[in-house]
PDB file of C-alpha atoms in Angstrom:
ATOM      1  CA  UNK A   1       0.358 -30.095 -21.071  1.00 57.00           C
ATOM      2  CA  UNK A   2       2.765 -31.279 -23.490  1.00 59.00           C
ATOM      3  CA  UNK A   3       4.958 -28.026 -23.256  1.00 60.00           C
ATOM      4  CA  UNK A   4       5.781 -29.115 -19.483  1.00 62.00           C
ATOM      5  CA  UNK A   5       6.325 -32.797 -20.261  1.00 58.00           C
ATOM      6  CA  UNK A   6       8.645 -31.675 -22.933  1.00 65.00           C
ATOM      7  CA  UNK A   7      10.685 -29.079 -21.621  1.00 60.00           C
ATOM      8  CA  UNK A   8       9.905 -29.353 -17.545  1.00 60.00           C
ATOM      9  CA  UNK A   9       7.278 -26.161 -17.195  1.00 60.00           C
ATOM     10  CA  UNK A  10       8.091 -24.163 -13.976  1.00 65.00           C
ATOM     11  CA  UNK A  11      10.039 -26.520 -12.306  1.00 67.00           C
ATOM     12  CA  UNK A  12      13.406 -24.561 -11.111  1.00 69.00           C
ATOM     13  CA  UNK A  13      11.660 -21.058 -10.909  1.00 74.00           C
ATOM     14  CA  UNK A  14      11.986 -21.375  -6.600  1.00 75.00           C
ATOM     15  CA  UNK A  15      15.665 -21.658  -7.402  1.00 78.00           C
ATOM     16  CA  UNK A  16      16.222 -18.966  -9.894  1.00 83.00           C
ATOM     17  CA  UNK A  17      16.883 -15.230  -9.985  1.00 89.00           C
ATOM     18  CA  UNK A  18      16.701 -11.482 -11.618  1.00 93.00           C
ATOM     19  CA  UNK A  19      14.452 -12.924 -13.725  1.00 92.00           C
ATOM     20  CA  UNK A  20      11.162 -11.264 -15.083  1.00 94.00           C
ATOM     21  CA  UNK A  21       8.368 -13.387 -17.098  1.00 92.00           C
ATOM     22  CA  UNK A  22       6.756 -11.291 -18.978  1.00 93.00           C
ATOM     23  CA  UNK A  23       3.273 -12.542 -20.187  1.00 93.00           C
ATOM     24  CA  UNK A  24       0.238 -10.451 -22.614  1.00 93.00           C
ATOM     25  CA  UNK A  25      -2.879 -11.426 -21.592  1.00 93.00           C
ATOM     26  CA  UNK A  26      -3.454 -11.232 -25.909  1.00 93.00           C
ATOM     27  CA  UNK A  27      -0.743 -13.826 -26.196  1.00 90.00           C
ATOM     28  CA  UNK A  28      -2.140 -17.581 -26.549  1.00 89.00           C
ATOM     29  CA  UNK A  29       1.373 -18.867 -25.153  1.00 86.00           C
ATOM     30  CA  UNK A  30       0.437 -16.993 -21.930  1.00 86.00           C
ATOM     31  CA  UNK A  31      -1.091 -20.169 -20.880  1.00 84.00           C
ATOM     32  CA  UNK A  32       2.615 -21.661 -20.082  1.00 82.00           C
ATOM     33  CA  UNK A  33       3.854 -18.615 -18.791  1.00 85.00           C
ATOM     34  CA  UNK A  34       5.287 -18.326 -15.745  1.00 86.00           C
ATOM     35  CA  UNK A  35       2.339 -16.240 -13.600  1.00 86.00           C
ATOM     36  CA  UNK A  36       3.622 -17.151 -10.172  1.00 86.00           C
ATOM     37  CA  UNK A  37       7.004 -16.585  -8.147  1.00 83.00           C
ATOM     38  CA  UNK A  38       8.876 -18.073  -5.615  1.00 77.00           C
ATOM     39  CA  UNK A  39      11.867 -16.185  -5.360  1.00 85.00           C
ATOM     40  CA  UNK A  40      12.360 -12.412  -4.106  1.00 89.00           C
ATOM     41  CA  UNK A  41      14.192 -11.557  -7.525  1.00 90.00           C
ATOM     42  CA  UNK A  42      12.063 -13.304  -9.896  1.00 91.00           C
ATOM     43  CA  UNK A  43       9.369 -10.921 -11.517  1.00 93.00           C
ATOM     44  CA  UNK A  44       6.265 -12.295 -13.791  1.00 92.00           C
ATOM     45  CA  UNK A  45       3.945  -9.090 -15.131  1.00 93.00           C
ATOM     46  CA  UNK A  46       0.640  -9.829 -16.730  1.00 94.00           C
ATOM     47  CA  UNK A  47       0.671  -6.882 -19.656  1.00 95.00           C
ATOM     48  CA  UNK A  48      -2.987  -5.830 -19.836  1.00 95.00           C
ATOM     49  CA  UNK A  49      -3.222  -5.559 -23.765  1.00 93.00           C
ATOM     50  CA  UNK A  50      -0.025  -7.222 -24.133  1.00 91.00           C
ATOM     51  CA  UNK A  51       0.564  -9.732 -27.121  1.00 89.00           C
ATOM     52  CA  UNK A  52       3.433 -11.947 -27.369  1.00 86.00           C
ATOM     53  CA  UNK A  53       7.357 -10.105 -26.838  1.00 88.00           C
ATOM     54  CA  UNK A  54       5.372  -6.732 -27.324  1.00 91.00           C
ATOM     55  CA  UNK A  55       6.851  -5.295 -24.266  1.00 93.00           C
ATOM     56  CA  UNK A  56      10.526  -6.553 -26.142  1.00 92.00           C
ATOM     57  CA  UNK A  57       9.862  -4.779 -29.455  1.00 93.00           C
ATOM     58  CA  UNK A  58      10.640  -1.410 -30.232  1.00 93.00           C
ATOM     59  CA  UNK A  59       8.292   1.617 -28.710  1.00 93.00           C
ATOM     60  CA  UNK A  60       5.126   2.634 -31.053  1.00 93.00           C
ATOM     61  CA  UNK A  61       2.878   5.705 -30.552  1.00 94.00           C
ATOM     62  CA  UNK A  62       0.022   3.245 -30.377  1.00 93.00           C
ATOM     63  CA  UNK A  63       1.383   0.691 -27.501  1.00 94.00           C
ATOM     64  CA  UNK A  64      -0.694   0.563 -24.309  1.00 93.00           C
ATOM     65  CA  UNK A  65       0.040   2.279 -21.678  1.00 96.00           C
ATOM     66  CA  UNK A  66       0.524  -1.238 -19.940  1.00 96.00           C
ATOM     67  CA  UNK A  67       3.094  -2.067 -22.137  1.00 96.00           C
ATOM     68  CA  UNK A  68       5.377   1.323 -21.436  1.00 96.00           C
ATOM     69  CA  UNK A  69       4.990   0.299 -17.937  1.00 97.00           C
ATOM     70  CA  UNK A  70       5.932  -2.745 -18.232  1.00 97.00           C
ATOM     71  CA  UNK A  71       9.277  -2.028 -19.912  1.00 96.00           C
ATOM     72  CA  UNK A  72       9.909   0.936 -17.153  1.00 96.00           C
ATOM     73  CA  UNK A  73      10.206  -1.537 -14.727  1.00 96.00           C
ATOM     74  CA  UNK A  74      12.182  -4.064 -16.886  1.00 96.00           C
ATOM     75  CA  UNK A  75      14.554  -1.491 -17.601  1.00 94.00           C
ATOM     76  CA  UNK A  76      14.631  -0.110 -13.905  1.00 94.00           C
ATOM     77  CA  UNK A  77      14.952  -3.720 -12.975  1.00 95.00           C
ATOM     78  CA  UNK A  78      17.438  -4.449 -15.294  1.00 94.00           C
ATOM     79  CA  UNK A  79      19.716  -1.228 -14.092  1.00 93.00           C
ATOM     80  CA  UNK A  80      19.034  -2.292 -10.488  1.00 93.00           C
ATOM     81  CA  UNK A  81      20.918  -5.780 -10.893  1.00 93.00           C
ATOM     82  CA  UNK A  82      23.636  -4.607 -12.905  1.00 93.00           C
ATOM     83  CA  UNK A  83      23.864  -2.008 -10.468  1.00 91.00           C
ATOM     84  CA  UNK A  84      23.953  -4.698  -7.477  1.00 92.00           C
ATOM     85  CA  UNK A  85      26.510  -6.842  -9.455  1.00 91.00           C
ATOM     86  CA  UNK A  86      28.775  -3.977 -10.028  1.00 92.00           C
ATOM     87  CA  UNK A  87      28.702  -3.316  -6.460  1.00 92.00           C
ATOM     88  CA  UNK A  88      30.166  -6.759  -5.535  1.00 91.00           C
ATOM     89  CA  UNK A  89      33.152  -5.937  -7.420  1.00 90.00           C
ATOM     90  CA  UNK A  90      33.878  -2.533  -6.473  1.00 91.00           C
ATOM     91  CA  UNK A  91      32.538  -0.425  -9.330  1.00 89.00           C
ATOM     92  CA  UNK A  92      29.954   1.986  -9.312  1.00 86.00           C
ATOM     93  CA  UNK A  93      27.855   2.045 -12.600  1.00 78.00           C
ATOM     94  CA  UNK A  94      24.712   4.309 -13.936  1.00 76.00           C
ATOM     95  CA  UNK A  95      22.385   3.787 -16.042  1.00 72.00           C
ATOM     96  CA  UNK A  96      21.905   7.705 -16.388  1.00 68.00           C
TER      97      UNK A  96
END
């Protein structure tokens, strides 16, 4: 409780976007994570296996399979709105 009286929880997530919450279902701050959206653009993944930022460290032989899928789509994601905001402006960009 004290995490949302502190720093205001979810409030703001209906508003934001190109965001994704990543959450482990191993990681004890899961709790607070954001597990719900309300916005087209704003992605929060459960990581079966996942511990806390796993899916944000470097790649390991042992990391679940979860966890490489979970960074395909960040990264896919990720290329997609850079992608869409190039497009405003004119430019075409790849991630290729």
């Amino acid at each position: 409780m004290w995490p949302t009286i502190t720093w205001g929880g979810h409030r703001g997530t209906d508003q934001a976007s190109n965001i994704i919450f990543s959450n482990g279902d191993l990681d004890p701050w899961s709790a607070n994570g954001v597990t719900s959206s309300q916005s087209d653009t704003v992605y929060p993944l459960m990581i079966e296996g996942g511990a806390h930022h796993l899916d944000l460290m470097f790649s390991n032989e042992a990391d679940p399979v979860s966890v490489k899928e979970a960074r395909k789509f960040e990264m896919e994601q990720a290329a997609a709105w850079i992608t869409e905001g190039y497009a405003l402006n004119g430019i075409t960009w790849s991630l290729a």
